[in-house]
Short mmCIF file of C-alpha atoms and ligand atoms in Angstrom, two decimals:
data_model
loop_
_atom_site.label_atom_id
_atom_site.label_comp_id
_atom_site.label_asym_id
_atom_site.label_seq_id
_atom_site.Cartn_x
_atom_site.Cartn_y
_atom_site.Cartn_z
CA MET A 1 -30.95 -18.11 12.80
CA THR A 2 -31.96 -16.35 9.59
CA LEU A 3 -29.27 -14.04 8.36
CA PRO A 4 -30.09 -10.56 7.06
CA VAL A 5 -29.87 -10.37 3.27
CA VAL A 6 -27.79 -7.56 1.78
CA PRO A 7 -29.99 -5.82 -0.78
CA LEU A 8 -29.14 -4.44 -4.20
CA LEU A 9 -29.97 -0.80 -4.89
CA LEU A 10 -31.95 -0.93 -8.12
CA ASP A 11 -33.81 1.98 -9.65
CA GLY A 12 -33.97 3.80 -6.32
CA VAL A 13 -35.19 0.80 -4.29
CA PHE A 14 -33.25 -1.43 -1.90
CA THR A 15 -34.32 -4.90 -2.88
CA PRO A 16 -32.96 -8.42 -2.33
CA SER A 17 -31.70 -10.00 -5.52
CA ALA A 18 -33.96 -12.57 -7.15
CA GLY A 19 -30.83 -14.60 -7.87
CA SER A 20 -30.06 -18.03 -6.48
CA MET A 21 -26.32 -17.60 -5.75
CA SER A 22 -25.49 -16.40 -2.26
CA LEU A 23 -22.36 -15.86 -0.22
CA GLU A 24 -21.99 -15.51 3.51
CA VAL A 25 -20.48 -12.29 4.83
CA GLN A 26 -18.34 -13.19 7.84
CA ASN A 27 -16.57 -11.42 10.62
CA PRO A 28 -13.00 -12.46 9.77
CA ALA A 29 -11.96 -12.25 13.43
CA THR A 30 -14.47 -14.82 14.64
CA GLY A 31 -15.87 -16.59 11.58
CA GLN A 32 -19.33 -15.45 12.74
CA ALA A 33 -21.80 -15.05 9.86
CA LEU A 34 -23.04 -11.48 9.66
CA ALA A 35 -25.26 -11.55 6.58
CA GLN A 36 -26.02 -13.26 3.32
CA VAL A 37 -25.28 -11.50 0.04
CA THR A 38 -27.23 -12.73 -2.98
CA LEU A 39 -25.47 -11.99 -6.22
CA ALA A 40 -27.29 -10.01 -8.90
CA THR A 41 -28.77 -11.76 -11.92
CA PRO A 42 -27.94 -10.69 -15.51
CA ASP A 43 -31.43 -9.14 -15.76
CA GLU A 44 -30.88 -7.10 -12.61
CA ILE A 45 -27.59 -5.82 -14.02
CA ASN A 46 -29.33 -4.76 -17.21
CA LYS A 47 -32.08 -3.12 -15.20
CA ALA A 48 -29.50 -1.18 -13.17
CA VAL A 49 -27.79 0.12 -16.31
CA THR A 50 -31.08 1.08 -17.98
CA SER A 51 -32.27 2.86 -14.85
CA ALA A 52 -28.93 4.72 -14.54
CA LYS A 53 -29.08 5.67 -18.22
CA ASN A 54 -32.62 7.08 -17.86
CA ALA A 55 -31.76 8.90 -14.64
CA PHE A 56 -28.79 10.54 -16.36
CA LEU A 57 -31.12 12.47 -18.69
CA SER A 58 -32.59 14.46 -15.81
CA TRP A 59 -29.62 14.39 -13.39
CA LYS A 60 -27.25 16.06 -15.85
CA GLU A 61 -29.69 19.00 -16.06
CA VAL A 62 -29.64 19.58 -12.29
CA PRO A 63 -27.54 22.72 -11.67
CA SER A 64 -24.13 21.98 -10.17
CA PRO A 65 -24.75 24.02 -6.97
CA GLU A 66 -27.79 21.82 -6.33
CA ARG A 67 -25.72 18.68 -6.87
CA ALA A 68 -23.15 20.16 -4.48
CA ARG A 69 -25.88 20.63 -1.86
CA LEU A 70 -26.68 16.91 -2.06
CA MET A 71 -23.02 16.29 -1.17
CA MET A 72 -23.23 18.72 1.75
CA ARG A 73 -26.26 16.88 3.14
CA TYR A 74 -24.48 13.56 2.57
CA GLN A 75 -21.36 14.78 4.36
CA ALA A 76 -23.47 15.82 7.36
CA LEU A 77 -25.22 12.43 7.46
CA LEU A 78 -21.94 10.55 7.16
CA LYS A 79 -20.52 12.55 10.05
CA GLU A 80 -23.63 11.89 12.11
CA HIS A 81 -23.27 8.12 11.46
CA GLN A 82 -19.48 8.05 11.48
CA GLU A 83 -19.15 5.86 14.56
CA ASP A 84 -21.87 3.35 13.50
CA LEU A 85 -20.26 3.10 10.08
CA ALA A 86 -16.84 2.49 11.64
CA ARG A 87 -18.26 -0.27 13.88
CA LEU A 88 -20.05 -1.95 10.97
CA LEU A 89 -16.88 -1.72 8.88
CA ALA A 90 -14.78 -3.09 11.76
CA ARG A 91 -17.05 -6.11 12.06
CA GLU A 92 -16.99 -7.04 8.41
CA THR A 93 -13.27 -6.37 7.84
CA GLY A 94 -11.87 -7.16 11.30
CA LYS A 95 -10.04 -3.80 11.34
CA THR A 96 -9.42 -2.20 14.72
CA LEU A 97 -11.79 0.64 15.53
CA ALA A 98 -8.99 3.16 15.03
CA ASP A 99 -8.32 1.82 11.52
CA ALA A 100 -12.04 1.60 10.75
CA ARG A 101 -12.59 5.21 11.83
CA GLY A 102 -9.71 6.27 9.56
CA ASP A 103 -11.28 4.37 6.64
CA VAL A 104 -14.59 6.23 7.10
CA TRP A 105 -12.94 9.59 7.68
CA ARG A 106 -10.76 9.47 4.56
CA GLY A 107 -13.96 8.83 2.59
CA ILE A 108 -15.81 11.73 4.18
CA GLU A 109 -12.98 14.03 3.12
CA VAL A 110 -13.64 13.16 -0.53
CA VAL A 111 -17.35 13.94 -0.10
CA GLU A 112 -16.29 17.35 1.25
CA GLN A 113 -14.26 17.84 -1.90
CA ALA A 114 -17.28 16.86 -4.03
CA ALA A 115 -19.34 19.52 -2.23
CA GLY A 116 -17.12 22.13 -3.92
CA ILE A 117 -17.81 20.71 -7.38
CA SER A 118 -19.09 23.88 -9.05
CA SER A 119 -15.73 25.61 -9.21
CA MET A 120 -14.10 22.41 -10.47
CA LEU A 121 -16.49 22.33 -13.42
CA MET A 122 -15.46 25.72 -14.76
CA GLY A 123 -14.14 25.74 -18.28
CA GLU A 124 -11.71 28.20 -19.90
CA THR A 125 -12.33 31.29 -21.99
CA ALA A 126 -10.20 33.18 -24.50
CA GLU A 127 -11.55 36.33 -26.10
CA ASN A 128 -10.69 37.59 -29.57
CA VAL A 129 -8.66 34.59 -30.76
CA ALA A 130 -9.43 35.84 -34.28
CA ARG A 131 -11.19 39.10 -35.06
CA GLY A 132 -14.63 38.92 -33.46
CA VAL A 133 -14.06 35.30 -32.44
CA ASP A 134 -14.13 33.96 -28.85
CA ILE A 135 -13.48 30.43 -27.60
CA TYR A 136 -14.68 28.89 -24.39
CA SER A 137 -14.96 25.39 -23.01
CA LEU A 138 -17.75 23.60 -21.17
CA ILE A 139 -17.22 20.66 -18.82
CA GLN A 140 -20.01 18.11 -19.19
CA PRO A 141 -20.73 14.71 -17.61
CA LEU A 142 -20.19 11.42 -19.44
CA GLY A 143 -23.25 9.31 -18.60
CA VAL A 144 -23.31 6.03 -16.67
CA CYS A 145 -20.08 5.32 -14.77
CA LEU A 146 -19.05 2.11 -13.02
CA GLY A 147 -17.00 1.58 -9.85
CA ILE A 148 -15.50 -1.75 -8.80
CA THR A 149 -14.02 -1.72 -5.31
CA PRO A 150 -11.77 -4.01 -3.19
CA PHE A 151 -12.29 -5.45 0.28
CA ASN A 152 -9.67 -3.49 2.16
CA PHE A 153 -11.26 0.01 2.33
CA PRO A 154 -15.02 -0.55 2.08
CA ALA A 155 -15.86 3.06 3.02
CA MET A 156 -13.00 5.12 1.64
CA ILE A 157 -12.75 3.60 -1.83
CA PRO A 158 -16.45 3.65 -2.81
CA LEU A 159 -16.36 7.27 -1.55
CA TRP A 160 -13.37 7.98 -3.80
CA MET A 161 -15.69 7.23 -6.68
CA PHE A 162 -19.45 7.80 -6.63
CA PRO A 163 -19.69 11.19 -4.87
CA LEU A 164 -17.36 12.93 -7.35
CA ALA A 165 -18.79 11.13 -10.38
CA ILE A 166 -22.34 12.03 -9.34
CA ALA A 167 -21.42 15.60 -8.38
CA CYS A 168 -20.08 15.96 -11.94
CA GLY A 169 -23.56 15.08 -13.24
CA ASN A 170 -23.10 11.38 -14.00
CA THR A 171 -25.06 8.43 -12.73
CA PHE A 172 -23.18 5.58 -11.09
CA ILE A 173 -23.19 1.81 -10.62
CA LEU A 174 -21.18 0.59 -7.63
CA LYS A 175 -20.01 -3.03 -7.55
CA PRO A 176 -18.41 -3.41 -4.11
CA SER A 177 -16.25 -6.33 -3.04
CA GLU A 178 -18.54 -9.28 -2.39
CA GLN A 179 -16.45 -9.97 0.74
CA VAL A 180 -17.48 -6.69 2.42
CA PRO A 181 -20.84 -5.53 1.01
CA LEU A 182 -22.33 -4.21 4.28
CA THR A 183 -20.47 -0.90 4.60
CA PRO A 184 -20.91 0.13 0.92
CA THR A 185 -24.62 -0.72 1.12
CA ARG A 186 -24.96 1.42 4.25
CA LEU A 187 -23.13 4.25 2.45
CA ALA A 188 -25.71 3.98 -0.34
CA GLU A 189 -28.61 4.04 2.16
CA LEU A 190 -27.28 7.26 3.65
CA PHE A 191 -26.82 8.72 0.18
CA MET A 192 -30.47 8.02 -0.64
CA GLU A 193 -31.46 9.51 2.71
CA ALA A 194 -29.50 12.64 1.78
CA GLY A 195 -31.81 13.08 -1.21
CA CYS A 196 -30.19 11.27 -4.13
CA PRO A 197 -32.87 10.90 -6.84
CA SER A 198 -33.94 7.44 -7.99
CA GLY A 199 -31.57 5.76 -10.41
CA VAL A 200 -28.62 8.12 -9.90
CA LEU A 201 -26.80 5.50 -7.77
CA GLN A 202 -27.22 1.74 -8.16
CA VAL A 203 -25.49 -0.98 -6.12
CA ILE A 204 -24.91 -4.40 -7.67
CA HIS A 205 -23.41 -7.29 -5.70
CA GLY A 206 -21.35 -9.90 -7.47
CA GLY A 207 -17.93 -11.14 -8.54
CA ALA A 208 -15.94 -11.68 -11.72
CA SER A 209 -18.82 -12.61 -14.06
CA HIS A 210 -20.89 -9.63 -12.89
CA VAL A 211 -17.98 -7.29 -13.55
CA GLN A 212 -17.49 -8.87 -16.96
CA GLN A 213 -21.14 -8.23 -17.93
CA LEU A 214 -20.89 -4.63 -16.77
CA LEU A 215 -17.61 -4.04 -18.63
CA GLU A 216 -19.14 -5.28 -21.85
CA HIS A 217 -22.29 -3.19 -21.51
CA PRO A 218 -22.39 -0.52 -24.25
CA ASP A 219 -24.15 2.06 -22.04
CA ILE A 220 -21.35 2.27 -19.47
CA LYS A 221 -18.98 5.09 -20.38
CA ALA A 222 -16.27 5.02 -17.72
CA VAL A 223 -14.85 2.44 -15.33
CA SER A 224 -13.01 3.07 -12.11
CA PHE A 225 -11.43 -0.02 -10.56
CA VAL A 226 -9.42 -0.59 -7.39
CA GLY A 227 -8.01 -4.02 -6.63
CA SER A 228 -5.16 -6.41 -7.32
CA VAL A 229 -2.82 -6.25 -10.32
CA PRO A 230 -4.03 -9.44 -12.06
CA VAL A 231 -7.68 -8.37 -11.83
CA GLY A 232 -6.80 -4.77 -12.70
CA GLU A 233 -5.13 -6.00 -15.88
CA ILE A 234 -8.22 -8.00 -16.85
CA VAL A 235 -10.51 -5.04 -16.12
CA TYR A 236 -8.28 -2.58 -18.01
CA ARG A 237 -7.99 -4.82 -21.08
CA THR A 238 -11.70 -5.69 -21.19
CA ALA A 239 -12.93 -2.16 -20.61
CA THR A 240 -10.61 -0.56 -23.16
CA GLN A 241 -11.49 -3.29 -25.65
CA HIS A 242 -15.08 -2.16 -25.19
CA LEU A 243 -13.94 1.43 -25.82
CA LYS A 244 -14.50 2.76 -22.31
CA ARG A 245 -12.55 5.30 -20.34
CA VAL A 246 -10.73 3.43 -17.55
CA GLN A 247 -8.69 4.08 -14.42
CA CYS A 248 -7.34 1.04 -12.53
CA MET A 249 -5.68 1.56 -9.16
CA ALA A 250 -3.89 -1.74 -8.56
CA GLY A 251 -1.50 -3.57 -6.22
CA ALA A 252 1.73 -2.36 -4.69
CA LYS A 253 5.08 -3.05 -3.10
CA ASN A 254 6.01 0.02 -1.08
CA HIS A 255 9.53 0.71 0.19
CA MET A 256 10.79 2.83 3.05
CA VAL A 257 14.42 3.97 2.80
CA ILE A 258 16.18 4.60 6.10
CA MET A 259 19.27 6.79 6.08
CA PRO A 260 21.75 6.55 8.96
CA ASP A 261 21.12 10.22 9.85
CA ALA A 262 17.37 9.63 10.42
CA ASP A 263 15.75 9.85 13.85
CA LYS A 264 15.88 6.19 14.96
CA THR A 265 12.86 6.34 17.28
CA GLN A 266 10.71 7.95 14.59
CA VAL A 267 11.85 5.35 12.06
CA ILE A 268 11.01 2.41 14.30
CA ASN A 269 7.56 3.74 15.24
CA ALA A 270 6.73 4.68 11.66
CA LEU A 271 7.87 1.32 10.27
CA ALA A 272 5.93 -0.72 12.81
CA GLY A 273 2.65 1.10 12.09
CA ALA A 274 3.13 1.27 8.33
CA ALA A 275 4.01 -2.42 7.99
CA CYS A 276 1.43 -3.94 10.33
CA GLY A 277 -1.45 -1.41 10.55
CA ALA A 278 -4.67 -2.92 9.16
CA ALA A 279 -2.74 -6.25 9.16
CA GLY A 280 -0.67 -4.96 6.22
CA GLN A 281 -3.79 -5.00 4.03
CA ARG A 282 -3.29 -1.49 2.70
CA CYS A 283 -2.18 -0.67 -0.81
CA MET A 284 0.13 1.93 0.76
CA ALA A 285 1.48 -0.36 3.52
CA ILE A 286 5.26 -0.40 3.79
CA SER A 287 6.29 -3.96 3.00
CA VAL A 288 10.00 -3.38 2.35
CA ALA A 289 12.48 -1.47 4.54
CA ILE A 290 15.79 -0.57 2.90
CA PHE A 291 18.45 0.24 5.48
CA VAL A 292 21.29 2.36 4.13
CA GLY A 293 24.84 2.00 5.56
CA GLU A 294 25.01 2.11 9.36
CA ALA A 295 21.22 2.14 9.70
CA GLN A 296 21.46 -1.63 9.11
CA ALA A 297 22.23 -2.01 12.81
CA TRP A 298 18.64 -0.98 13.68
CA GLN A 299 16.91 -4.04 12.23
CA HIS A 300 16.75 -5.98 15.52
CA GLU A 301 15.15 -3.01 17.25
CA VAL A 302 12.55 -2.81 14.49
CA ALA A 303 11.81 -6.53 15.06
CA ASP A 304 11.44 -5.84 18.81
CA ALA A 305 8.96 -3.04 18.07
CA LEU A 306 6.93 -5.23 15.72
CA GLN A 307 6.82 -7.95 18.36
CA GLN A 308 4.97 -5.54 20.66
CA LEU A 309 2.13 -5.23 18.13
CA LYS A 310 -0.54 -7.80 18.91
CA PRO A 311 -3.43 -8.76 16.68
CA GLY A 312 -6.85 -8.71 18.29
CA LEU A 313 -10.58 -8.07 18.07
CA TYR A 314 -11.76 -4.75 16.68
CA ASP A 315 -12.94 -3.39 20.02
CA ASP A 316 -9.92 -4.56 22.01
CA PRO A 317 -8.08 -1.33 22.84
CA ASP A 318 -4.79 -3.25 23.06
CA ALA A 319 -5.09 -4.70 19.56
CA ALA A 320 -2.69 -3.14 17.06
CA PHE A 321 -4.34 -4.77 14.06
CA GLY A 322 -7.01 -7.29 13.10
CA PRO A 323 -7.11 -10.54 11.15
CA LEU A 324 -6.68 -11.12 7.44
CA ILE A 325 -9.89 -10.92 5.46
CA SER A 326 -10.33 -14.66 4.74
CA SER A 327 -8.85 -18.10 5.27
CA ARG A 328 -7.72 -17.96 1.62
CA ALA A 329 -5.85 -14.69 2.17
CA ARG A 330 -4.25 -16.18 5.31
CA ALA A 331 -3.19 -19.36 3.50
CA ARG A 332 -1.55 -17.24 0.79
CA VAL A 333 0.42 -15.16 3.29
CA LEU A 334 1.48 -18.29 5.22
CA ASP A 335 2.71 -19.78 1.95
CA LEU A 336 4.75 -16.64 1.24
CA ILE A 337 6.27 -16.72 4.75
CA GLU A 338 7.31 -20.35 4.23
CA THR A 339 8.71 -19.46 0.79
CA GLY A 340 10.74 -16.63 2.33
CA LYS A 341 12.32 -19.06 4.78
CA LYS A 342 13.07 -21.58 2.02
CA GLU A 343 14.59 -18.89 -0.18
CA GLY A 344 17.12 -18.08 2.55
CA ALA A 345 15.74 -14.91 4.16
CA VAL A 346 16.17 -14.80 7.95
CA CYS A 347 12.82 -14.81 9.76
CA LEU A 348 13.66 -12.71 12.85
CA LEU A 349 10.01 -12.55 13.87
CA ASP A 350 7.52 -15.21 12.77
CA GLY A 351 3.81 -14.49 13.19
CA SER A 352 2.55 -17.55 11.37
CA GLN A 353 1.41 -19.30 14.56
CA ALA A 354 -0.45 -16.31 16.01
CA THR A 355 -3.85 -16.86 17.63
CA VAL A 356 -6.17 -14.67 19.66
CA ASP A 357 -7.82 -16.00 22.81
CA GLY A 358 -11.55 -16.47 22.40
CA ALA A 359 -11.31 -15.99 18.59
CA GLU A 360 -9.56 -19.16 17.50
CA ASP A 361 -11.48 -19.27 14.20
CA GLY A 362 -10.12 -15.86 13.10
CA HIS A 363 -7.72 -15.55 10.17
CA TRP A 364 -4.80 -14.39 12.30
CA ILE A 365 -1.22 -13.74 11.33
CA GLY A 366 1.13 -11.98 13.71
CA ALA A 367 3.74 -9.40 12.82
CA THR A 368 6.51 -11.03 10.81
CA LEU A 369 9.94 -9.67 9.88
CA PHE A 370 12.54 -10.99 7.48
CA THR A 371 16.10 -9.74 7.14
CA GLY A 372 18.56 -10.54 4.37
CA VAL A 373 15.86 -10.28 1.70
CA THR A 374 17.12 -9.99 -1.87
CA ALA A 375 15.44 -8.70 -5.03
CA GLU A 376 15.19 -12.22 -6.51
CA MET A 377 13.09 -13.63 -3.67
CA ARG A 378 9.36 -14.17 -4.12
CA ILE A 379 8.63 -12.33 -0.87
CA TYR A 380 10.23 -9.28 -2.48
CA ARG A 381 8.71 -9.62 -5.92
CA GLU A 382 5.08 -10.24 -4.88
CA GLU A 383 2.64 -8.11 -2.96
CA ILE A 384 2.15 -10.04 0.32
CA PHE A 385 -0.82 -8.09 1.75
CA GLY A 386 -0.20 -9.20 5.31
CA PRO A 387 1.73 -7.90 8.35
CA VAL A 388 5.07 -8.98 6.91
CA LEU A 389 8.07 -6.66 6.64
CA SER A 390 11.05 -7.54 4.41
CA CYS A 391 14.34 -5.82 5.33
CA MET A 392 17.09 -5.19 2.80
CA GLU A 393 20.49 -3.55 3.09
CA VAL A 394 22.33 -1.25 0.68
CA ASP A 395 25.39 0.99 0.99
CA THR A 396 24.12 4.21 -0.57
CA LEU A 397 20.98 6.21 -1.27
CA ASP A 398 21.69 5.80 -5.00
CA ALA A 399 21.59 2.03 -4.62
CA ALA A 400 18.25 2.28 -2.76
CA ILE A 401 16.78 4.45 -5.51
CA GLN A 402 18.01 2.01 -8.16
CA LEU A 403 16.45 -0.93 -6.32
CA ILE A 404 13.06 0.76 -5.98
CA ASN A 405 13.04 1.91 -9.60
CA ALA A 406 13.76 -1.66 -10.74
CA ASN A 407 10.68 -2.92 -8.87
CA PRO A 408 7.65 -3.03 -11.18
CA TYR A 409 5.24 -1.36 -8.72
CA GLY A 410 5.07 2.39 -8.16
CA ASN A 411 2.32 3.19 -5.66
CA GLY A 412 4.10 4.70 -2.64
CA CYS A 413 7.49 4.98 -0.97
CA SER A 414 9.15 7.00 1.73
CA LEU A 415 12.52 8.25 2.88
CA PHE A 416 13.56 8.91 6.46
CA THR A 417 16.46 11.33 6.77
CA ARG A 418 17.57 14.65 8.26
CA SER A 419 19.26 15.68 5.00
CA GLY A 420 17.44 18.05 2.66
CA ALA A 421 19.85 17.14 -0.13
CA ALA A 422 19.09 13.42 0.24
CA ALA A 423 15.35 14.17 0.33
CA ARG A 424 15.53 16.26 -2.81
CA LYS A 425 17.56 13.66 -4.68
CA PHE A 426 15.10 10.96 -3.64
CA GLN A 427 11.94 12.83 -4.60
CA HIS A 428 13.44 13.83 -7.94
CA HIS A 429 14.80 10.45 -9.06
CA ILE A 430 12.33 7.99 -7.60
CA GLU A 431 9.88 6.50 -10.11
CA VAL A 432 6.99 6.13 -7.71
CA GLY A 433 3.83 8.24 -7.73
CA GLN A 434 3.42 9.02 -4.01
CA VAL A 435 6.46 9.93 -1.97
CA GLY A 436 6.75 10.60 1.77
CA ILE A 437 9.69 12.42 3.32
CA ASN A 438 9.73 11.40 6.98
CA ILE A 439 6.11 10.33 6.42
CA PRO A 440 5.60 6.57 6.13
CA ILE A 441 2.25 6.41 4.30
CA PRO A 442 1.91 9.46 2.04
CA VAL A 443 -1.73 9.20 0.94
CA PRO A 444 -2.60 12.55 -0.67
CA LEU A 445 -5.54 14.57 0.60
CA PRO A 446 -8.53 14.78 -1.75
CA PHE A 447 -7.66 18.15 -3.28
CA PHE A 448 -4.67 16.31 -4.78
CA SER A 449 -5.11 12.96 -6.57
CA PHE A 450 -4.08 9.41 -5.69
CA THR A 451 -1.21 9.13 -8.12
CA GLY A 452 0.16 5.58 -8.29
CA TRP A 453 2.57 4.83 -11.15
CA ARG A 454 3.73 1.91 -13.28
CA LYS A 455 2.15 -1.49 -12.41
CA SER A 456 0.16 0.12 -9.59
CA PHE A 457 -1.95 2.11 -12.03
CA TYR A 458 -3.39 1.58 -15.47
CA GLY A 459 -5.00 4.55 -17.18
CA ASP A 460 -4.34 8.27 -17.57
CA LEU A 461 -6.32 10.21 -15.00
CA HIS A 462 -6.10 9.24 -11.33
CA ALA A 463 -8.63 8.86 -8.51
CA TYR A 464 -10.12 11.88 -6.71
CA GLY A 465 -9.03 15.53 -6.88
CA LYS A 466 -8.94 17.51 -10.12
CA GLN A 467 -7.82 14.49 -12.13
CA ALA A 468 -10.98 12.58 -11.18
CA VAL A 469 -13.13 15.52 -12.27
CA ARG A 470 -11.41 15.32 -15.66
CA PHE A 471 -11.89 11.55 -15.66
CA TYR A 472 -15.64 11.80 -15.06
CA THR A 473 -16.27 14.59 -17.59
CA GLU A 474 -15.90 15.59 -21.22
CA THR A 475 -14.65 18.95 -22.39
CA LYS A 476 -16.59 20.70 -25.12
CA THR A 477 -14.92 23.64 -26.83
CA ILE A 478 -17.11 26.32 -28.39
CA THR A 479 -15.81 28.77 -30.97
CA THR A 480 -18.14 31.71 -31.58
CA ARG A 481 -18.49 34.66 -33.91
CA TRP A 482 -21.44 37.06 -33.54
CA PRO A 483 -21.24 39.52 -36.47
CA GLU A 484 -23.03 42.79 -35.99
CA GLU A 485 -25.31 42.69 -39.01
CA SER A 486 -26.20 46.40 -39.00
CA GLN A 487 -22.63 47.75 -39.36
CA PRO A 488 -21.07 46.49 -42.62
CA SER A 489 -18.73 49.49 -42.80
CA GLU A 490 -17.08 48.50 -39.48
CA LEU A 491 -16.52 44.99 -40.76
CA ASN A 492 -14.81 46.45 -43.82
CA THR A 493 -12.54 48.54 -41.62
CA THR A 494 -11.59 45.49 -39.63
CA ILE A 495 -10.66 43.61 -42.75
CA GLN A 496 -8.47 46.46 -44.01
CA LEU A 497 -6.56 46.54 -40.74
CA ARG A 498 -5.40 42.92 -41.01
P1 NAD B 1 -9.38 -8.07 -6.09
O1 NAD B 1 -8.63 -7.67 -7.30
O2 NAD B 1 -9.42 -9.51 -5.74
O3 NAD B 1 -10.91 -7.58 -6.20
C1 NAD B 1 -11.23 -6.24 -6.51
C2 NAD B 1 -12.62 -6.21 -7.15
O4 NAD B 1 -12.59 -6.91 -8.40
C3 NAD B 1 -13.73 -6.86 -6.32
O5 NAD B 1 -14.87 -6.06 -6.41
C4 NAD B 1 -13.93 -8.21 -7.00
O6 NAD B 1 -15.26 -8.69 -6.89
C5 NAD B 1 -13.61 -7.92 -8.46
N1 NAD B 1 -13.05 -9.07 -9.17
C6 NAD B 1 -12.38 -10.12 -8.64
N2 NAD B 1 -11.97 -10.95 -9.62
C7 NAD B 1 -12.38 -10.40 -10.79
C8 NAD B 1 -12.24 -10.79 -12.16
N3 NAD B 1 -11.61 -11.90 -12.51
N4 NAD B 1 -12.78 -9.98 -13.10
C9 NAD B 1 -13.41 -8.84 -12.76
N5 NAD B 1 -13.56 -8.43 -11.47
C10 NAD B 1 -13.06 -9.20 -10.50
O7 NAD B 1 -8.77 -7.19 -4.89
P2 NAD B 1 -9.02 -7.33 -3.33
O8 NAD B 1 -8.36 -8.57 -2.83
O9 NAD B 1 -10.45 -7.10 -3.02
O10 NAD B 1 -8.23 -6.04 -2.81
C11 NAD B 1 -6.86 -6.04 -2.51
C12 NAD B 1 -6.03 -5.52 -3.65
O11 NAD B 1 -6.43 -4.20 -3.99
C13 NAD B 1 -4.55 -5.41 -3.30
O12 NAD B 1 -3.79 -5.86 -4.39
C14 NAD B 1 -4.33 -3.92 -3.07
O13 NAD B 1 -3.01 -3.48 -3.29
C15 NAD B 1 -5.27 -3.36 -4.07
N6 NAD B 1 -5.63 -1.98 -3.71
C16 NAD B 1 -5.10 -0.97 -4.47
C17 NAD B 1 -5.38 0.34 -4.15
C18 NAD B 1 -4.82 1.48 -4.96
O14 NAD B 1 -5.31 2.58 -4.84
N7 NAD B 1 -3.81 1.26 -5.79
C19 NAD B 1 -6.20 0.64 -3.05
C20 NAD B 1 -6.73 -0.42 -2.32
C21 NAD B 1 -6.43 -1.73 -2.66
#
């Protein structure tokens, strides 16, 4: 059977790459080949950048309300195709339909935000800062921007980037994860259908060497990256070395702190979903539960709840989560589970042997729970990115805060309690950028920004919201004096009054 070839989007045209290197896109639940993605050639990358640079000259002159209308049409098309997109996404990632629908929806919300771009591009004005002198600022686009996205949210994360960048008046090159190119390519098709002019969005498929070429290209002004910490560090260093503006949203190790006064049923439900949803392949997944004082007694009940969560195919209504993305990702998680056992953590629930009937070639790992985890263990220090929950015990909230602040990552964390004082102390002292109080996965809505800290973020301005508008624009400050030539006597009076 001939597989469909995933095209590039070059200069307004969807076209298969002329390159000779191809990868197979697979359904990770079954191993079934879905498509072939041919990686872009160096010439195609150069062509994409040149086309985006040329398109910028006219796109930046399009009035912002008109650019906003493109986003409104795009939002309507995305909503119309929401279910097809979710099904496509579920097939290439293995996510359950519920998770896939969430992935698409959280992206649509950012497009809605981009549709209100005009008011976000308003500068500031101050009159009479000196006699007869006014100052005002203009917000202007940068030029060609680049987005590099990971496998785990193939709708939401590309939509964090190109709609806002383009609404600001930039042109954009998207380099999606080569493991999941189908959903981002479909997003681009719908964007073109919504009326995006030729060259304003380009899609390039490829891996490390393609990113490297793009990062070194002098015509790319800003780089938005989402992915793992090691790759984020490479991207940040290379892009800044080439004098580009950069934001890198990277890996994570997210903690949930459970106080003994919390609602036990809520805690158990929240923990199960936050640790195993999307097979733990979320940058905001809870991978560490810290039980404070008497709450330690709840760990067995949490393990019982996790045991109820079964992996399965995307359209199986009983499936709680899907497979890992690849055999490599599965092998890594299995290695970490074995390491946890060797390091002395107690594996109360071991999902390493999980299989799914009729899908034996899938990259399955079942829900796994360790107790007695300590800060020195590898399963605590490293991002696992699988349905594996590590449980730790401390005596006080202060000790929990200290533990989290000593961890190098700072993406998300949460506290479950009935005490306002505990909640306030936690939110004030915790050195993590996104905090949930009785909310397990506190991903901010798009009118805020996605504010990871420390090793989970390199850069200054964060993804989406007002910060992203600042990221994708320059501020120009104009100082004006308009003397009234015909009235010299008035000018003299003004001077005397000083
Ligand atoms: P990854 O770092 O392997 O890949 C991300 C992107 O970088 C892909 O497009 C890939 O092609 C490219 N890439 C890979 N190696 C490269 C190299 N050497 N040089 C340049 N580019 C390279 O990440 P992944 O496995 O696709 O995604 C999972 C990771 O992303 C996890 O660590 C997760 O925590 C993180 N993530 C973070 C956030 C956030 O907002 N902080 C959100 C989602 C995912």
